[in-house]
Amino acid sequence: MKSTAQILRGLCPMHVLIDEEGIIHSVGPTLHKLQTPKLIGANFLEAFDLYRPRGVTNMAQLLANEGRTLYVRLRNPKRTQLKGVLVSDGAGRVVINLSFGISVIDAVRDYALTSRDFAATDLAVEMLYLVEAKSAVLNSSLHLNTRLQGAKTEAERRAATDGLTGLVNRSALDQVLDRLCRSGQSFAVMHMDLDFFKQVNDTYGHAAGDRVLRRVAQVMLEVTRTDDTAARVGGDEFVLIFNGLVNEVRLGAISERLIGRIEQPIMHEGQACHVSASIGICINAEEGADPDVLLERADQALYASKRAGRAQYTFYDPGQEDGNSGEGKALAGE
Amino acid sequence: MIHGLILKTFQVFVEDTYGTTTWDEIAAEAGLDPPNFEAMLTYEKTMLRTLISSAETVLDKPSTQFIEDIGTYLVSHPNREGLRRLLRFGGVDFIEFLHSLDDLPGRARLAVPNLDLPEIELIDEDPAHFVLNITGDMRSFSHVLVGVMRAMADDYGALVLLDHKGGTSRVQQIEITLVETAFAEGREFELSQPGEQAGEGV
C-alpha cells in the first residue's frame, strides 16, 4: 500500500506536507527542484515567504486560512511567486499544494522545467503552447499590419500626387483649401496657366511638353515655402496656396520671380523650349470662405492677365465681380 | 474560404525547397498576381487546388510526392522551428505525440480561430499498430500529415513505418507501425523558447 506522501508525490509534484508545528515532512519532486536550501525539516513559514494574506506569522494563523488562496515567494534569488491552497486532515497533517500560476513562463525558463515536471492534469504545458502559438500568430499579424500600413501610406501619397510633376493633385488641393477655409486663416490662392505651352507640345512633341511641366513644377517648389501648397490641376494649369501670406507686394514679387524663371529657356534634346505664365491671385482674409468661390476669383484674375497680354499677374478685384472684366480694371502688374 | 496560413506554407515550402524562381513560375501558372500569399488573410477555397495542379505542372511530378515533403519541411526545416516546438508540446514521446494528434485541429483553432483543419482520429489496434483516420475535404492534408509524422518520429528518435492507405474523398487513412520508440537519440526539447535569456543563479 502506498503512503500518503507517495500518493501526493505522484499527483502533486509541487506539494508541501507539514505537521502541526509547521515542520516540512515531504515535498513534491518539482518543488524540490526549485528550492536549493533544504526544505525537509525546515519550518514552512521560514522556508517560504508567505506574502498574502498578510500578517501570517504562526501556524494558528496559517491554519485559519484553510481553503483560501495563499501567495508565497521562494526564498531564493529568483523570488519565484507561487500560489497554493492548504488543507489540514484535522489530525496534525497539513498539505499545501502549490502551483506557478501566471509565473509559469518565467519558471519554465529559469528552472529548465520539462513536461514531466508538471502533473498530467496541469494545464501549464497547454498554456505554454498557447503563449508560443499566439505570439507566433500575433507576430505574423504585426508583420502584415506593417506591410499594409506601408502600402496604405504609399497609396495615399499616390492618390494625392500628380504622377508627372510630383506636385499635389486636384483632390489633395481641395482638401488643403477646405481645411484653410474652415480654419479661418488668411491665405492667398494663385492660379497659374502656362503661355505658349501648346506651341511647345505641337512643335517639339509631348516629351518636350512633359519636360517643361516638370521644370515648371520644380520652379514652383523652389519659389514657395515648405508649408505652401503647389498643385497641378490641369494640363498646364497650376494652383499655389500661400499659407498666411496676404501681402500684395510680396505676392507680386513672388509672381514676378515665378514668371521670370519659367521664361528661362527649357532645354529638351538640344531644343530650347520657351514658355511663360499668366497668374491670377485671390487673397482671402475672411472666415468661412467658399473654396470654389476663391478658385473662381483667382481664375477671373488669371483671365484678366491673359487678356492683358499674358506673362503677367493680376489681383482679383471685387469691383468686377459679375462683369465682363475689362482689361483696365484688373490690377495688372508686370 | 481557405486560410492564408495554408497557402503561405505552400509558398514558403516551394521557395525554401525549389527556389523563388520556381515559386514565381508556379504562381504565374496559377494566375496569382502578385505572387504572394498573406498568412493572416483568407482566400478563395479553389486556390489550393489550383496551386497544387500548377505545382504538378511546373515541378513535373505527382502532387503526393511534394505534398508529403511539405509535412517534413514544416517540422524539420531550420526556418520552421516554431511548428516543431508546438507539436512537441503534444507529448513527451512519440506515442504520446500520436495520441495528441486527435487534438491537433482543436489546438490549431486555439491559436488561429478561423483555421479549419480536417478532423483526426487515432485508433490504436495494438501497442505497435495505429490507424489514423482523417476526415475532411482537404485531401492533401493527410499527405502533409505523413510527412509531419515522419519528421516527428525522427525528432523523438522513434523508428516507424508509415503507409498512406488512400481512402474516399472524405476519409483518408494512414497506417502507423511503431518499430522502436527509442531507436535513436531524439532532438532536445525544452519547454522554454530558445533565445529567451536564462536568468542567473539557481
Tab-separated table of N, CA, C and O in Angstrom, chain B residues 45 48-49 105 109 116-121 132-143 145 164 166-173:
chain	number	residue	atom	x	y	z
B	45	LYS	N	-11.543	29.220	-51.768
B	45	LYS	CA	-11.246	27.831	-51.455
B	45	LYS	C	-10.588	27.091	-52.628
B	45	LYS	O	-9.761	26.203	-52.428
B	48	LEU	N	-6.283	26.491	-53.388
B	48	LEU	CA	-5.350	25.414	-53.022
B	48	LEU	C	-5.235	24.399	-54.165
B	48	LEU	O	-4.138	23.991	-54.548
B	49	ARG	N	-6.400	24.016	-54.714
B	49	ARG	CA	-6.396	23.030	-55.804
B	49	ARG	C	-5.652	23.583	-57.038
B	49	ARG	O	-4.835	22.887	-57.643
B	105	PRO	N	-6.451	19.572	-34.600
B	105	PRO	CA	-7.309	20.630	-35.158
B	105	PRO	C	-7.785	21.611	-34.086
B	105	PRO	O	-7.842	22.818	-34.324
B	109	ARG	N	-7.001	25.570	-33.828
B	109	ARG	CA	-8.064	26.590	-33.710
B	109	ARG	C	-7.831	27.504	-32.516
B	109	ARG	O	-8.190	28.677	-32.547
B	116	ASP	N	-9.377	26.074	-40.194
B	116	ASP	CA	-10.114	24.807	-40.143
B	116	ASP	C	-9.270	23.695	-40.731
B	116	ASP	O	-8.951	23.703	-41.917
B	117	LEU	N	-8.917	22.710	-39.907
B	117	LEU	CA	-8.184	21.549	-40.392
B	117	LEU	C	-9.111	20.342	-40.313
B	117	LEU	O	-10.033	20.307	-39.502
B	118	PRO	N	-8.866	19.317	-41.152
B	118	PRO	CA	-9.684	18.109	-41.076
B	118	PRO	C	-9.601	17.467	-39.690
B	118	PRO	O	-8.623	17.656	-38.973
B	119	GLU	N	-10.631	16.717	-39.343
B	119	GLU	CA	-10.640	16.034	-38.047
B	119	GLU	C	-9.723	14.819	-38.111
B	119	GLU	O	-9.616	14.152	-39.144
B	120	ILE	N	-9.054	14.523	-37.005
B	120	ILE	CA	-8.111	13.416	-36.949
B	120	ILE	C	-8.523	12.483	-35.813
B	120	ILE	O	-8.851	12.934	-34.722
B	121	GLU	N	-8.506	11.164	-36.110
B	121	GLU	CA	-8.844	10.199	-35.056
B	121	GLU	C	-7.819	9.082	-35.079
B	121	GLU	O	-7.586	8.443	-36.095
B	132	LEU	N	-4.702	6.058	-38.440
B	132	LEU	CA	-5.122	7.441	-38.312
B	132	LEU	C	-6.196	7.710	-39.361
B	132	LEU	O	-5.958	7.515	-40.555
B	133	ASN	N	-7.395	8.089	-38.917
B	133	ASN	CA	-8.462	8.466	-39.845
B	133	ASN	C	-8.522	9.981	-39.948
B	133	ASN	O	-8.621	10.672	-38.933
B	134	ILE	N	-8.474	10.456	-41.168
B	134	ILE	CA	-8.506	11.901	-41.373
B	134	ILE	C	-9.757	12.240	-42.177
B	134	ILE	O	-9.906	11.801	-43.318
B	135	THR	N	-10.653	13.009	-41.557
B	135	THR	CA	-11.939	13.294	-42.180
B	135	THR	C	-12.062	14.776	-42.505
B	135	THR	O	-11.946	15.605	-41.607
B	136	GLY	N	-12.310	15.061	-43.763
B	136	GLY	CA	-12.488	16.464	-44.139
B	136	GLY	C	-12.323	16.595	-45.628
B	136	GLY	O	-12.004	15.632	-46.316
B	137	ASP	N	-12.541	17.800	-46.145
B	137	ASP	CA	-12.494	17.927	-47.594
B	137	ASP	C	-11.173	18.499	-48.096
B	137	ASP	O	-11.099	19.046	-49.177
B	138	MET	N	-10.123	18.375	-47.283
B	138	MET	CA	-8.814	18.800	-47.764
B	138	MET	C	-7.934	17.553	-47.828
B	138	MET	O	-7.228	17.216	-46.900
B	139	ARG	N	-8.036	16.836	-48.963
B	139	ARG	CA	-7.414	15.522	-49.041
B	139	ARG	C	-5.889	15.594	-48.903
B	139	ARG	O	-5.264	14.707	-48.333
B	140	SER	N	-5.309	16.680	-49.421
B	140	SER	CA	-3.852	16.796	-49.377
B	140	SER	C	-3.329	16.846	-47.942
B	140	SER	O	-2.181	16.505	-47.679
B	141	PHE	N	-4.208	17.234	-47.018
B	141	PHE	CA	-3.778	17.350	-45.626
B	141	PHE	C	-3.233	16.029	-45.080
B	141	PHE	O	-2.269	16.004	-44.330
B	142	SER	N	-3.851	14.894	-45.498
B	142	SER	CA	-3.398	13.599	-44.980
B	142	SER	C	-1.974	13.298	-45.443
B	142	SER	O	-1.196	12.687	-44.730
B	143	HIS	N	-1.633	13.755	-46.645
B	143	HIS	CA	-0.262	13.542	-47.134
B	143	HIS	C	0.727	14.436	-46.388
B	143	HIS	O	1.845	14.022	-46.092
B	145	LEU	N	0.332	15.257	-43.383
B	145	LEU	CA	0.435	14.618	-42.068
B	145	LEU	C	1.455	13.475	-42.072
B	145	LEU	O	2.177	13.266	-41.098
B	164	HIS	N	0.353	5.413	-46.287
B	164	HIS	CA	-0.887	6.117	-46.637
B	164	HIS	C	-1.764	5.162	-47.428
B	164	HIS	O	-1.405	4.727	-48.518
B	166	GLY	N	-4.751	5.679	-48.648
B	166	GLY	CA	-5.768	6.273	-49.515
B	166	GLY	C	-7.105	6.322	-48.801
B	166	GLY	O	-7.158	6.475	-47.582
B	167	GLY	N	-8.177	6.131	-49.529
B	167	GLY	CA	-9.500	6.189	-48.902
B	167	GLY	C	-10.471	6.886	-49.828
B	167	GLY	O	-10.234	6.981	-51.028
B	168	THR	N	-11.552	7.350	-49.242
B	168	THR	CA	-12.541	8.060	-50.048
B	168	THR	C	-12.143	9.529	-50.114
B	168	THR	O	-11.134	9.927	-49.551
B	169	SER	N	-12.957	10.329	-50.796
B	169	SER	CA	-12.612	11.738	-50.889
B	169	SER	C	-12.813	12.432	-49.537
B	169	SER	O	-12.241	13.477	-49.282
B	170	ARG	N	-13.615	11.836	-48.665
B	170	ARG	CA	-13.867	12.445	-47.362
B	170	ARG	C	-12.930	11.895	-46.279
B	170	ARG	O	-12.488	12.616	-45.403
B	171	VAL	N	-12.688	10.572	-46.317
B	171	VAL	CA	-11.915	9.947	-45.245
B	171	VAL	C	-10.655	9.306	-45.801
B	171	VAL	O	-10.716	8.494	-46.718
B	172	GLN	N	-9.525	9.698	-45.252
B	172	GLN	CA	-8.243	9.136	-45.653
B	172	GLN	C	-7.652	8.363	-44.471
B	172	GLN	O	-7.929	8.690	-43.316
B	173	GLN	N	-6.856	7.353	-44.804
B	173	GLN	CA	-6.316	6.521	-43.734
B	173	GLN	C	-4.799	6.403	-43.819
B	173	GLN	O	-4.237	6.224	-44.898
